[in-house]
Coordinates of C-alpha atoms and ligand atoms in Angstrom, one line a residue:
M217 CA 125.0 36.8 93.7
E218 CA 123.8 39.9 95.4
I219 CA 120.2 41.2 95.0
I220 CA 120.1 44.9 94.9
R221 CA 116.8 46.9 95.2
T222 CA 117.9 50.5 95.4
V223 CA 119.8 52.8 93.1
S224 CA 122.2 53.9 95.9
D225 CA 123.1 50.3 96.7
L226 CA 123.7 49.6 93.0
E227 CA 125.9 52.7 92.6
S228 CA 128.0 51.8 95.6
A229 CA 128.4 48.1 94.6
L230 CA 129.4 49.1 91.1
G231 CA 131.8 51.8 92.2
S232 CA 134.3 49.1 93.4
A233 CA 133.4 46.8 90.5
R234 CA 134.2 49.5 88.0
A235 CA 137.7 49.9 89.6
K236 CA 138.3 46.2 88.9
G237 CA 137.4 46.2 85.2
S238 CA 134.5 46.0 82.7
I239 CA 130.8 45.9 83.6
G240 CA 128.3 44.1 81.4
L241 CA 124.6 45.0 81.8
V242 CA 121.7 42.8 80.6
P243 CA 118.4 44.8 81.0
T244 CA 115.4 42.5 81.2
M245 CA 111.8 42.6 82.3
G246 CA 112.1 39.2 84.1
A247 CA 110.2 36.0 83.3
L248 CA 113.7 34.8 82.2
H249 CA 114.2 32.1 79.7
E250 CA 117.0 30.6 77.6
G251 CA 117.0 33.6 75.3
H252 CA 117.9 35.9 78.3
L253 CA 120.4 33.2 79.4
S254 CA 122.3 33.4 76.1
L255 CA 122.7 37.2 76.6
I256 CA 123.8 36.7 80.2
T257 CA 126.3 33.9 79.2
R258 CA 127.8 36.2 76.6
A259 CA 128.0 39.1 79.1
R260 CA 129.7 36.7 81.6
K261 CA 132.3 35.8 79.0
E262 CA 133.1 39.4 78.0
N263 CA 133.0 41.3 81.3
D264 CA 134.5 41.2 84.8
T265 CA 131.2 42.1 86.4
V266 CA 127.7 41.2 85.2
V267 CA 124.6 43.1 86.3
V268 CA 121.1 41.9 85.2
S269 CA 118.2 44.3 85.8
V270 CA 114.8 42.8 86.3
F271 CA 112.1 45.5 86.0
V272 CA 108.7 45.4 84.3
N273 CA 108.9 49.0 83.0
P274 CA 105.4 50.6 83.1
T275 CA 106.2 53.5 80.9
Q276 CA 106.8 51.3 77.9
F277 CA 103.3 49.6 78.0
N278 CA 100.7 51.4 76.1
N279 CA 98.2 48.7 76.9
P280 CA 97.2 48.4 80.7
T281 CA 96.1 44.7 80.2
D282 CA 99.5 43.8 78.7
L283 CA 101.2 45.4 81.8
A284 CA 98.9 43.7 84.2
T285 CA 99.3 40.3 82.6
Y286 CA 103.0 40.5 82.0
P287 CA 104.5 37.4 83.7
R288 CA 106.3 38.1 87.0
T289 CA 108.5 35.3 88.3
E290 CA 111.1 36.8 90.6
E291 CA 112.0 33.7 92.6
A292 CA 112.6 31.6 89.5
D293 CA 114.5 34.5 87.8
C294 CA 116.8 34.8 90.8
A295 CA 117.6 31.1 90.8
L296 CA 118.4 31.3 87.1
L297 CA 120.6 34.4 87.5
E298 CA 122.4 32.8 90.4
S299 CA 123.2 29.7 88.4
A300 CA 124.3 31.7 85.4
G301 CA 127.0 33.3 87.6
V302 CA 125.6 36.8 87.6
D303 CA 127.2 39.2 90.2
Y304 CA 124.3 41.6 90.8
A305 CA 120.6 41.2 90.1
F306 CA 119.1 44.7 90.2
I307 CA 115.4 44.4 91.0
P308 CA 114.0 47.9 91.8
S309 CA 110.4 48.9 92.6
V310 CA 108.5 51.3 90.3
E311 CA 108.9 54.0 93.0
E312 CA 112.7 53.4 93.0
M313 CA 113.0 53.7 89.3
Y314 CA 110.5 56.6 89.0
P315 CA 110.6 58.7 92.2
Q316 CA 109.1 61.4 90.0
E317 CA 107.2 61.0 86.7
D318 CA 109.6 60.7 83.8
T319 CA 108.4 63.4 81.4
R320 CA 111.4 63.2 79.0
V321 CA 110.4 62.9 75.4
F322 CA 113.2 61.5 73.2
D323 CA 113.6 62.6 69.6
L324 CA 114.0 59.1 68.4
G325 CA 113.4 60.0 64.7
P326 CA 112.6 57.8 61.8
V327 CA 113.8 54.5 63.4
A328 CA 110.9 54.8 65.8
E329 CA 108.3 56.1 63.4
V330 CA 107.6 52.7 61.7
M331 CA 106.3 49.3 62.7
E332 CA 106.2 49.2 66.6
G333 CA 106.2 53.0 66.7
P334 CA 102.7 53.7 65.3
M335 CA 101.4 50.3 66.6
R336 CA 102.4 51.0 70.2
P337 CA 102.4 54.8 70.7
G338 CA 104.7 55.8 73.5
H339 CA 106.4 52.4 73.7
F340 CA 109.8 53.3 72.4
N341 CA 109.9 56.5 74.4
G342 CA 109.3 54.4 77.5
V343 CA 112.0 52.0 76.5
A344 CA 114.4 55.0 76.0
Q345 CA 113.4 56.4 79.4
V346 CA 114.1 53.2 81.3
V347 CA 117.2 52.2 79.4
S348 CA 118.8 55.6 79.7
K349 CA 118.1 55.4 83.5
L350 CA 119.7 52.0 83.7
F351 CA 122.7 53.2 81.7
S352 CA 123.2 56.2 83.9
M353 CA 122.9 54.0 87.1
T354 CA 125.2 51.2 86.0
R355 CA 127.5 53.0 83.5
P356 CA 128.2 49.7 81.8
T357 CA 131.1 48.9 79.4
R358 CA 128.7 46.8 77.3
A359 CA 124.9 46.3 77.3
Y360 CA 123.3 43.3 75.8
F361 CA 120.0 43.1 73.8
G362 CA 118.3 40.3 71.9
E363 CA 117.6 40.7 68.2
K364 CA 114.1 39.4 68.5
D365 CA 113.3 43.0 69.3
Y366 CA 115.2 44.2 66.3
Q367 CA 113.8 47.6 66.1
Q368 CA 114.3 48.2 69.8
I369 CA 118.1 47.9 69.3
A370 CA 118.0 50.6 66.6
V371 CA 116.0 52.8 68.9
I372 CA 118.5 52.2 71.8
R373 CA 121.4 53.1 69.6
R374 CA 119.6 56.3 68.6
M375 CA 118.9 57.1 72.3
V376 CA 122.6 56.6 73.1
E377 CA 123.6 58.9 70.2
L378 CA 121.1 61.5 71.3
E379 CA 122.1 61.5 75.0
G380 CA 125.8 61.2 74.5
G381 CA 127.9 60.8 77.6
Y382 CA 127.9 57.0 77.9
D383 CA 131.6 57.1 77.0
G384 CA 132.6 54.1 75.0
L385 CA 129.5 52.0 75.8
E386 CA 129.1 49.2 73.4
I387 CA 125.6 48.0 72.5
V388 CA 125.9 44.3 71.8
S389 CA 123.1 42.7 69.8
C390 CA 122.7 38.9 70.2
P391 CA 121.0 36.4 67.9
I392 CA 117.4 35.2 68.5
R393 CA 117.2 32.0 70.5
R394 CA 114.5 29.6 69.3
H395 CA 112.7 26.5 70.6
D396 CA 113.3 23.3 68.6
D397 CA 110.2 24.0 66.5
G398 CA 111.5 27.4 65.6
L399 CA 109.3 29.6 67.8
A400 CA 111.4 32.6 69.0
M401 CA 111.8 32.5 72.8
S402 CA 109.7 35.1 74.5
S403 CA 108.4 35.7 78.0
R404 CA 104.9 36.0 76.4
N405 CA 105.0 32.4 75.0
V406 CA 103.8 31.1 78.4
R407 CA 100.5 32.8 77.8
L408 CA 99.7 30.6 74.7
T409 CA 97.2 27.8 75.2
P410 CA 98.6 24.3 74.2
D411 CA 96.7 24.5 70.9
Q412 CA 98.1 28.0 70.2
R413 CA 101.6 26.9 71.1
M414 CA 101.4 24.2 68.5
V415 CA 100.4 26.7 65.8
A416 CA 102.8 29.6 66.8
P417 CA 105.9 28.2 65.1
C418 CA 104.2 28.9 61.8
I419 CA 105.6 32.4 62.1
S420 CA 109.3 31.4 62.0
I421 CA 108.6 28.5 59.5
T422 CA 106.9 31.0 57.1
L423 CA 109.7 33.5 57.5
K424 CA 112.3 30.8 56.8
S425 CA 110.4 29.6 53.7
S426 CA 110.2 33.2 52.5
L427 CA 114.0 33.2 52.1
V428 CA 113.4 30.7 49.2
K429 CA 110.4 32.6 47.8
A430 CA 112.5 35.8 47.8
R431 CA 114.8 34.3 45.2
E432 CA 112.0 34.5 42.6
M433 CA 109.5 36.9 44.0
S434 CA 109.7 40.7 44.2
L435 CA 109.9 42.3 47.7
T436 CA 106.3 43.3 47.6
E437 CA 105.1 39.8 46.6
T438 CA 107.3 38.2 49.3
R439 CA 105.9 40.5 51.9
Q440 CA 102.3 39.7 50.9
W441 CA 103.1 36.0 50.7
V442 CA 104.3 36.0 54.3
I443 CA 101.2 37.9 55.5
D444 CA 98.8 35.6 53.6
T445 CA 100.5 32.4 54.7
V446 CA 100.6 33.2 58.4
N447 CA 97.0 34.5 58.3
R448 CA 95.8 31.1 56.9
F449 CA 96.7 29.4 60.2
P450 CA 94.1 29.1 63.0
F451 CA 94.4 31.7 65.8
M452 CA 96.8 33.8 63.7
E453 CA 96.4 37.4 62.7
V454 CA 99.3 39.4 61.3
E455 CA 99.5 42.9 62.6
Y456 CA 102.3 43.9 60.2
Y457 CA 105.0 42.5 58.1
E458 CA 107.5 45.0 56.8
I459 CA 110.8 44.4 55.0
V460 CA 113.0 47.2 56.2
D461 CA 116.6 48.3 55.9
G462 CA 118.5 46.7 58.8
I463 CA 120.0 50.0 60.0
T464 CA 117.5 52.7 59.2
M465 CA 114.4 50.6 59.8
Q466 CA 112.8 52.2 56.7
P467 CA 110.4 50.0 54.7
L468 CA 111.8 48.9 51.4
T469 CA 110.0 48.5 48.1
D470 CA 112.7 46.7 46.1
W471 CA 115.4 44.2 47.1
S472 CA 118.0 46.4 45.5
D473 CA 117.2 49.2 48.0
S474 CA 119.2 47.7 50.8
T475 CA 122.2 45.4 51.5
I476 CA 120.5 44.2 54.7
P477 CA 116.8 43.7 54.1
V478 CA 115.2 42.5 57.4
G479 CA 111.6 41.2 57.5
C480 CA 110.0 42.2 60.8
I481 CA 106.7 40.6 61.7
T482 CA 104.2 41.1 64.5
A483 CA 101.3 38.6 64.7
Y484 CA 98.7 37.8 67.2
C485 CA 98.2 34.1 68.2
G486 CA 94.9 34.4 70.0
D487 CA 95.5 37.4 72.2
V488 CA 99.2 36.9 72.5
R489 CA 101.3 39.3 70.5
L490 CA 104.4 37.6 69.1
I491 CA 107.3 39.2 67.2
D492 CA 110.0 37.8 65.0
N493 CA 112.3 38.7 62.2
I494 CA 114.6 37.4 59.5
T495 CA 117.4 38.7 57.4
Y496 CA 117.3 38.2 53.6
K497 CA 120.5 37.5 51.7
I498 CA 119.6 38.6 48.2
Ligands
PAF730 O1 113.4 44.1 75.8 C1 113.0 44.2 77.0 O2 112.9 43.3 77.7 C2 112.7 45.7 77.5 O3 112.2 46.4 76.5 C3 114.0 46.3 78.1 C4 115.1 46.6 77.1 C5 114.5 45.5 79.3 C6 113.5 47.7 78.7 O4 112.5 47.6 79.7

């Protein structure tokens, strides 16, 4: 595996890789875990060359403390990438990614106006900025994203549609990886105290139980049941739980409003912000 730190080295390495076949890109912010590994394994199976970017993107953090405390584990990340058979680890500095301030404002539309949109102003614009840069730099055949960040995938698809020019790029969404107790894998989980870590699986357990509740409850009742149930656990505070259409991300009021109702939750466990989601089959 080659570690690349500059855009020009990346472009020259990928010039010859592109001539040989497909390029799979897995954008990450590092602190890699098994969830990332599942994206990388899939990229490895489906592409001739695999690039993983490791970059904690400052423009997508609307909270300076969150940016400062975001785990940074470059050495361990590189060891994992090497063992996963990655060809190139792209690990640029902030100056390399943003030689000038990125002032682009993307018209991300309704998919970005709900849930994480209002809760984290500027977050999705920052994601669009960095992902569009990564796509232009690597010109991948396929790019891999985890469904834990369900809304993010819809936003990235919208950005690709807006920008155009990424000829034939396929956005591949990959299922959430979970610990044995159900907690969705996340780089943020390492910040949970042992007591909080024991409680945090209540999110996925509640979401799963809500699949059964949904058979007899209305959508509004199910939504409220999830919020109340999670909030009853110590350390837990739900920021939002919305049941949305899986494509448009627009909140639903009735089960019959969508063929893919997806429940998206954000909850604090202590001061750690956790997200998860579940698809209802009504
Ligand atoms: O999901 C993430 O880790 C980040 O939002 C991404 C897509 C790597 C962009 O910084």
